[in-house]
């Protein structure tokens, strides 16, 4: 069986069977350091992602009437939550020194979810940016056509598009046993050989970079510039707290994901310039961890920047505390009401306990 092409996306094959044998102890120390950093960032992303995105979903569905704005944030939180639920699998993979112990289906599903999260997040951020521009600049049009029902329709289109773009990951992701380890990697070769694998690899990275980064970045940049010009030249249009939150979310996404896409382009340049291998080996684990960390950043930004979210959280926790104290008080009162004097007959005690 021919060995698969290098897979820098998960960097497992290269770390295990790359140049570490040639660079000695320093290389292995470097590898262990990258493993530790990855596990720490994945663990932080998992804990904060579960708590933060769970709170966002709870607040938007239970504590507030759904509006167009909250629908975008709800779907963004769902995408991030689904992704962080799979992070323990990646943590286990790193801790086992990149030995995949979950089977080929989970290998495909885990990578599929991560890519789908990337596409859905950037598409929802693009929709958020476009919607913000329309609702602030074209107020009359947005009041007539910007409805909750249409927002849900747009969300459905985004999810279908994100799933469709992620299908190649599910198709090409595979497992193989090498040197007594099972590796989860992108098997672009199939039966056609290295040339076909190279073409598939370049095509997938090109689509991912264009649709998942360049086009959304261009759309968001254009609308943000137009909105900024309109705000500074108008005494009517003013940025709300929500609009500032959206700006922070968009900035955080591109700061987290831009290095990953840069390294992806460097990855396919390996076919021409193999000397980039050392840079990729050192950098790809870090930029991948940074990209994954984005899934827990958004809820933090909601709390830090969004005044309404802070007020809603404060009010919700106060209500929850009051409810807990009220139930505790009722429980104590009920216990006191059925307490029995020490000299009461045994039969009366039994009757009271049954009641």
mmCIF file of N, CA, C and O in Angstrom, residues 218-283:
data_model
loop_
_atom_site.group_PDB
_atom_site.id
_atom_site.type_symbol
_atom_site.label_atom_id
_atom_site.label_comp_id
_atom_site.label_asym_id
_atom_site.label_seq_id
_atom_site.Cartn_x
_atom_site.Cartn_y
_atom_site.Cartn_z
ATOM 1 N N UNK A 218 -14.038 40.002 2.098
ATOM 2 C CA UNK A 218 -14.266 41.117 1.178
ATOM 3 C C UNK A 218 -15.645 41.739 1.391
ATOM 4 O O UNK A 218 -15.780 42.978 1.451
ATOM 5 N N UNK A 219 -16.677 40.884 1.511
ATOM 6 C CA UNK A 219 -18.042 41.385 1.710
ATOM 7 C C UNK A 219 -18.157 42.149 3.027
ATOM 8 O O UNK A 219 -18.766 43.229 3.092
ATOM 9 N N UNK A 220 -17.571 41.593 4.078
ATOM 10 C CA UNK A 220 -17.647 42.238 5.393
ATOM 11 C C UNK A 220 -16.867 43.551 5.395
ATOM 12 O O UNK A 220 -17.306 44.548 5.973
ATOM 13 N N UNK A 221 -15.714 43.556 4.741
ATOM 14 C CA UNK A 221 -14.905 44.775 4.680
ATOM 15 C C UNK A 221 -15.637 45.890 3.944
ATOM 16 O O UNK A 221 -15.680 47.043 4.406
ATOM 17 N N UNK A 222 -16.226 45.553 2.792
ATOM 18 C CA UNK A 222 -16.934 46.562 1.997
ATOM 19 C C UNK A 222 -18.109 47.140 2.780
ATOM 20 O O UNK A 222 -18.283 48.373 2.857
ATOM 21 N N UNK A 223 -18.931 46.283 3.374
ATOM 22 C CA UNK A 223 -20.094 46.776 4.122
ATOM 23 C C UNK A 223 -19.666 47.566 5.354
ATOM 24 O O UNK A 223 -20.312 48.552 5.718
ATOM 25 N N UNK A 224 -18.585 47.148 6.008
ATOM 26 C CA UNK A 224 -18.110 47.863 7.201
ATOM 27 C C UNK A 224 -17.593 49.249 6.828
ATOM 28 O O UNK A 224 -17.855 50.239 7.534
ATOM 29 N N UNK A 225 -16.873 49.346 5.721
ATOM 30 C CA UNK A 225 -16.366 50.646 5.273
ATOM 31 C C UNK A 225 -17.516 51.563 4.883
ATOM 32 O O UNK A 225 -17.550 52.753 5.261
ATOM 33 N N UNK A 226 -18.475 51.038 4.121
ATOM 34 C CA UNK A 226 -19.633 51.841 3.729
ATOM 35 C C UNK A 226 -20.425 52.310 4.946
ATOM 36 O O UNK A 226 -20.891 53.460 4.993
ATOM 37 N N UNK A 227 -20.560 51.413 5.936
ATOM 38 C CA UNK A 227 -21.288 51.786 7.147
ATOM 39 C C UNK A 227 -20.529 52.847 7.927
ATOM 40 O O UNK A 227 -21.135 53.798 8.441
ATOM 41 N N UNK A 228 -19.206 52.710 8.024
ATOM 42 C CA UNK A 228 -18.407 53.694 8.746
ATOM 43 C C UNK A 228 -18.503 55.070 8.084
ATOM 44 O O UNK A 228 -18.635 56.096 8.766
ATOM 45 N N UNK A 229 -18.460 55.092 6.751
ATOM 46 C CA UNK A 229 -18.593 56.362 6.027
ATOM 47 C C UNK A 229 -19.954 56.993 6.297
ATOM 48 O O UNK A 229 -20.066 58.204 6.531
ATOM 49 N N UNK A 230 -20.987 56.147 6.291
ATOM 50 C CA UNK A 230 -22.341 56.660 6.523
ATOM 51 C C UNK A 230 -22.504 57.179 7.959
ATOM 52 O O UNK A 230 -23.157 58.221 8.188
ATOM 53 N N UNK A 231 -21.899 56.484 8.916
ATOM 54 C CA UNK A 231 -22.016 56.900 10.312
ATOM 55 C C UNK A 231 -21.332 58.240 10.538
ATOM 56 O O UNK A 231 -21.875 59.142 11.188
ATOM 57 N N UNK A 232 -20.123 58.394 10.001
ATOM 58 C CA UNK A 232 -19.365 59.623 10.236
ATOM 59 C C UNK A 232 -19.907 60.813 9.439
ATOM 60 O O UNK A 232 -19.646 61.971 9.803
ATOM 61 N N UNK A 233 -20.666 60.539 8.390
ATOM 62 C CA UNK A 233 -21.205 61.637 7.579
ATOM 63 C C UNK A 233 -22.662 61.937 7.883
ATOM 64 O O UNK A 233 -23.259 62.798 7.252
ATOM 65 N N UNK A 234 -23.225 61.230 8.836
ATOM 66 C CA UNK A 234 -24.648 61.389 9.131
ATOM 67 C C UNK A 234 -24.839 61.682 10.611
ATOM 68 O O UNK A 234 -24.089 61.201 11.468
ATOM 69 N N UNK A 235 -25.835 62.469 10.903
ATOM 70 C CA UNK A 235 -26.204 62.737 12.300
ATOM 71 C C UNK A 235 -27.342 61.833 12.765
ATOM 72 O O UNK A 235 -27.770 61.916 13.911
ATOM 73 N N UNK A 236 -27.829 60.985 11.856
ATOM 74 C CA UNK A 236 -28.960 60.116 12.173
ATOM 75 C C UNK A 236 -28.509 58.698 12.496
ATOM 76 O O UNK A 236 -28.923 58.092 13.488
ATOM 77 N N UNK A 237 -27.628 58.176 11.651
ATOM 78 C CA UNK A 237 -27.176 56.794 11.819
ATOM 79 C C UNK A 237 -26.151 56.726 12.942
ATOM 80 O O UNK A 237 -25.140 57.437 12.919
ATOM 81 N N UNK A 238 -26.410 55.912 13.952
ATOM 82 C CA UNK A 238 -25.502 55.710 15.064
ATOM 83 C C UNK A 238 -25.343 54.210 15.331
ATOM 84 O O UNK A 238 -26.320 53.456 15.228
ATOM 85 N N UNK A 239 -24.126 53.821 15.700
ATOM 86 C CA UNK A 239 -23.863 52.415 15.986
ATOM 87 C C UNK A 239 -24.414 52.053 17.355
ATOM 88 O O UNK A 239 -24.133 52.727 18.345
ATOM 89 N N UNK A 240 -25.163 50.969 17.412
ATOM 90 C CA UNK A 240 -25.709 50.493 18.671
ATOM 91 C C UNK A 240 -24.699 49.583 19.372
ATOM 92 O O UNK A 240 -23.654 49.237 18.824
ATOM 93 N N UNK A 241 -25.041 49.190 20.585
ATOM 94 C CA UNK A 241 -24.183 48.253 21.316
ATOM 95 C C UNK A 241 -24.097 46.920 20.577
ATOM 96 O O UNK A 241 -23.030 46.296 20.521
ATOM 97 N N UNK A 242 -25.208 46.504 19.984
ATOM 98 C CA UNK A 242 -25.197 45.252 19.226
ATOM 99 C C UNK A 242 -24.278 45.353 18.018
ATOM 100 O O UNK A 242 -23.543 44.419 17.701
ATOM 101 N N UNK A 243 -24.308 46.491 17.339
ATOM 102 C CA UNK A 243 -23.458 46.675 16.173
ATOM 103 C C UNK A 243 -21.983 46.625 16.562
ATOM 104 O O UNK A 243 -21.150 46.060 15.845
ATOM 105 N N UNK A 244 -21.632 47.212 17.701
ATOM 106 C CA UNK A 244 -20.255 47.140 18.178
ATOM 107 C C UNK A 244 -19.870 45.705 18.534
ATOM 108 O O UNK A 244 -18.734 45.282 18.306
ATOM 109 N N UNK A 245 -20.811 44.960 19.085
ATOM 110 C CA UNK A 245 -20.550 43.557 19.401
ATOM 111 C C UNK A 245 -20.288 42.753 18.141
ATOM 112 O O UNK A 245 -19.377 41.914 18.093
ATOM 113 N N UNK A 246 -21.085 43.005 17.103
ATOM 114 C CA UNK A 246 -20.891 42.324 15.822
ATOM 115 C C UNK A 246 -19.507 42.621 15.261
ATOM 116 O O UNK A 246 -18.811 41.731 14.763
ATOM 117 N N UNK A 247 -19.083 43.868 15.364
ATOM 118 C CA UNK A 247 -17.751 44.244 14.870
ATOM 119 C C UNK A 247 -16.664 43.477 15.606
ATOM 120 O O UNK A 247 -15.700 42.983 14.992
ATOM 121 N N UNK A 248 -16.813 43.340 16.908
ATOM 122 C CA UNK A 248 -15.822 42.606 17.696
ATOM 123 C C UNK A 248 -15.816 41.123 17.341
ATOM 124 O O UNK A 248 -14.749 40.489 17.269
ATOM 125 N N UNK A 249 -16.996 40.538 17.114
ATOM 126 C CA UNK A 249 -17.093 39.121 16.753
ATOM 127 C C UNK A 249 -16.420 38.872 15.407
ATOM 128 O O UNK A 249 -15.678 37.888 15.239
ATOM 129 N N UNK A 250 -16.671 39.751 14.457
ATOM 130 C CA UNK A 250 -16.065 39.606 13.123
ATOM 131 C C UNK A 250 -14.547 39.725 13.215
ATOM 132 O O UNK A 250 -13.807 38.921 12.629
ATOM 133 N N UNK A 251 -14.065 40.713 13.971
ATOM 134 C CA UNK A 251 -12.622 40.886 14.124
ATOM 135 C C UNK A 251 -11.990 39.665 14.779
ATOM 136 O O UNK A 251 -10.927 39.196 14.356
ATOM 137 N N UNK A 252 -12.640 39.131 15.816
ATOM 138 C CA UNK A 252 -12.104 37.957 16.505
ATOM 139 C C UNK A 252 -12.048 36.749 15.582
ATOM 140 O O UNK A 252 -11.067 35.979 15.611
ATOM 141 N N UNK A 253 -13.070 36.579 14.743
ATOM 142 C CA UNK A 253 -13.074 35.437 13.835
ATOM 143 C C UNK A 253 -11.890 35.495 12.874
ATOM 144 O O UNK A 253 -11.175 34.508 12.687
ATOM 145 N N UNK A 254 -11.664 36.640 12.290
ATOM 146 C CA UNK A 254 -10.598 36.730 11.296
ATOM 147 C C UNK A 254 -9.211 36.713 11.934
ATOM 148 O O UNK A 254 -8.260 36.219 11.330
ATOM 149 N N UNK A 255 -9.082 37.221 13.160
ATOM 150 C CA UNK A 255 -7.804 37.102 13.848
ATOM 151 C C UNK A 255 -7.497 35.644 14.191
ATOM 152 O O UNK A 255 -6.331 35.222 14.174
ATOM 153 N N UNK A 256 -8.539 34.876 14.505
ATOM 154 C CA UNK A 256 -8.339 33.465 14.861
ATOM 155 C C UNK A 256 -8.128 32.586 13.635
ATOM 156 O O UNK A 256 -7.317 31.650 13.675
ATOM 157 N N UNK A 257 -8.844 32.874 12.552
ATOM 158 C CA UNK A 257 -8.813 31.974 11.394
ATOM 159 C C UNK A 257 -7.836 32.398 10.301
ATOM 160 O O UNK A 257 -7.440 31.559 9.486
ATOM 161 N N UNK A 258 -7.452 33.657 10.236
ATOM 162 C CA UNK A 258 -6.546 34.105 9.172
ATOM 163 C C UNK A 258 -5.221 33.348 9.173
ATOM 164 O O UNK A 258 -4.753 32.906 8.107
ATOM 165 N N UNK A 259 -4.560 33.143 10.337
ATOM 166 C CA UNK A 259 -3.309 32.372 10.309
ATOM 167 C C UNK A 259 -3.496 30.947 9.786
ATOM 168 O O UNK A 259 -2.620 30.433 9.078
ATOM 169 N N UNK A 260 -4.633 30.325 10.100
ATOM 170 C CA UNK A 260 -4.886 28.967 9.622
ATOM 171 C C UNK A 260 -4.945 28.935 8.096
ATOM 172 O O UNK A 260 -4.360 28.044 7.463
ATOM 173 N N UNK A 261 -5.628 29.889 7.490
ATOM 174 C CA UNK A 261 -5.735 29.912 6.030
ATOM 175 C C UNK A 261 -4.398 30.251 5.376
ATOM 176 O O UNK A 261 -4.086 29.728 4.301
ATOM 177 N N UNK A 262 -3.618 31.109 6.016
ATOM 178 C CA UNK A 262 -2.281 31.408 5.490
ATOM 179 C C UNK A 262 -1.430 30.142 5.478
ATOM 180 O O UNK A 262 -0.742 29.835 4.486
ATOM 181 N N UNK A 263 -1.475 29.379 6.557
ATOM 182 C CA UNK A 263 -0.688 28.150 6.620
ATOM 183 C C UNK A 263 -1.236 27.090 5.663
ATOM 184 O O UNK A 263 -0.480 26.244 5.170
ATOM 185 N N UNK A 264 -2.550 27.118 5.402
ATOM 186 C CA UNK A 264 -3.115 26.186 4.417
ATOM 187 C C UNK A 264 -2.558 26.463 3.027
ATOM 188 O O UNK A 264 -2.245 25.536 2.273
ATOM 189 N N UNK A 265 -2.431 27.743 2.674
ATOM 190 C CA UNK A 265 -1.832 28.096 1.388
ATOM 191 C C UNK A 265 -0.353 27.725 1.356
ATOM 192 O O UNK A 265 0.158 27.262 0.323
ATOM 193 N N UNK A 266 0.345 27.892 2.461
ATOM 194 C CA UNK A 266 1.739 27.462 2.543
ATOM 195 C C UNK A 266 1.836 25.941 2.402
ATOM 196 O O UNK A 266 2.791 25.414 1.821
ATOM 197 N N UNK A 267 0.806 25.258 2.904
ATOM 198 C CA UNK A 267 0.794 23.800 2.830
ATOM 199 C C UNK A 267 0.801 23.298 1.391
ATOM 200 O O UNK A 267 1.593 22.417 1.031
ATOM 201 N N UNK A 268 -0.055 23.874 0.551
ATOM 202 C CA UNK A 268 -0.088 23.400 -0.836
ATOM 203 C C UNK A 268 1.140 23.876 -1.608
ATOM 204 O O UNK A 268 1.481 23.285 -2.641
ATOM 205 N N UNK A 269 1.804 24.926 -1.114
ATOM 206 C CA UNK A 269 3.046 25.340 -1.769
ATOM 207 C C UNK A 269 4.184 24.358 -1.503
ATOM 208 O O UNK A 269 5.242 24.456 -2.125
ATOM 209 N N UNK A 270 3.955 23.405 -0.583
ATOM 210 C CA UNK A 270 4.962 22.370 -0.321
ATOM 211 C C UNK A 270 5.246 21.539 -1.561
ATOM 212 O O UNK A 270 6.325 20.963 -1.702
ATOM 213 N N UNK A 271 4.264 21.460 -2.468
ATOM 214 C CA UNK A 271 4.492 20.705 -3.697
ATOM 215 C C UNK A 271 5.587 21.353 -4.555
ATOM 216 O O UNK A 271 6.224 20.697 -5.370
ATOM 217 N N UNK A 272 5.784 22.674 -4.348
ATOM 218 C CA UNK A 272 6.799 23.408 -5.104
ATOM 219 C C UNK A 272 8.029 23.690 -4.248
ATOM 220 O O UNK A 272 9.158 23.589 -4.709
ATOM 221 N N UNK A 273 7.796 24.039 -2.971
ATOM 222 C CA UNK A 273 8.901 24.412 -2.078
ATOM 223 C C UNK A 273 8.867 23.554 -0.821
ATOM 224 O O UNK A 273 8.291 23.983 0.207
ATOM 225 N N UNK A 274 9.443 22.371 -0.836
ATOM 226 C CA UNK A 274 9.408 21.483 0.322
ATOM 227 C C UNK A 274 10.122 22.039 1.552
ATOM 228 O O UNK A 274 9.920 21.528 2.651
ATOM 229 N N UNK A 275 10.933 23.073 1.400
ATOM 230 C CA UNK A 275 11.694 23.596 2.522
ATOM 231 C C UNK A 275 10.810 24.275 3.566
ATOM 232 O O UNK A 275 11.283 24.614 4.662
ATOM 233 N N UNK A 276 9.520 24.487 3.257
ATOM 234 C CA UNK A 276 8.603 25.077 4.226
ATOM 235 C C UNK A 276 8.157 24.083 5.289
ATOM 236 O O UNK A 276 7.413 24.449 6.196
ATOM 237 N N UNK A 277 8.611 22.850 5.184
ATOM 238 C CA UNK A 277 8.156 21.811 6.098
ATOM 239 C C UNK A 277 8.376 22.133 7.560
ATOM 240 O O UNK A 277 7.486 21.930 8.398
ATOM 241 N N UNK A 278 9.541 22.656 7.916
ATOM 242 C CA UNK A 278 9.831 22.965 9.313
ATOM 243 C C UNK A 278 8.912 24.057 9.847
ATOM 244 O O UNK A 278 8.445 23.997 10.990
ATOM 245 N N UNK A 279 8.646 25.074 9.024
ATOM 246 C CA UNK A 279 7.749 26.155 9.439
ATOM 247 C C UNK A 279 6.342 25.623 9.682
ATOM 248 O O UNK A 279 5.686 25.970 10.677
ATOM 249 N N UNK A 280 5.868 24.775 8.794
ATOM 250 C CA UNK A 280 4.539 24.197 8.940
ATOM 251 C C UNK A 280 4.454 23.303 10.162
ATOM 252 O O UNK A 280 3.455 23.313 10.887
ATOM 253 N N UNK A 281 5.500 22.516 10.391
ATOM 254 C CA UNK A 281 5.482 21.599 11.519
ATOM 255 C C UNK A 281 5.367 22.354 12.837
ATOM 256 O O UNK A 281 4.659 21.944 13.749
ATOM 257 N N UNK A 282 6.073 23.483 12.940
ATOM 258 C CA UNK A 282 6.041 24.271 14.164
ATOM 259 C C UNK A 282 4.770 25.108 14.257
ATOM 260 O O UNK A 282 4.153 25.216 15.322
ATOM 261 N N UNK A 283 4.346 25.695 13.148
ATOM 262 C CA UNK A 283 3.258 26.655 13.188
ATOM 263 C C UNK A 283 1.863 26.093 13.101
ATOM 264 O O UNK A 283 0.928 26.636 13.705
#
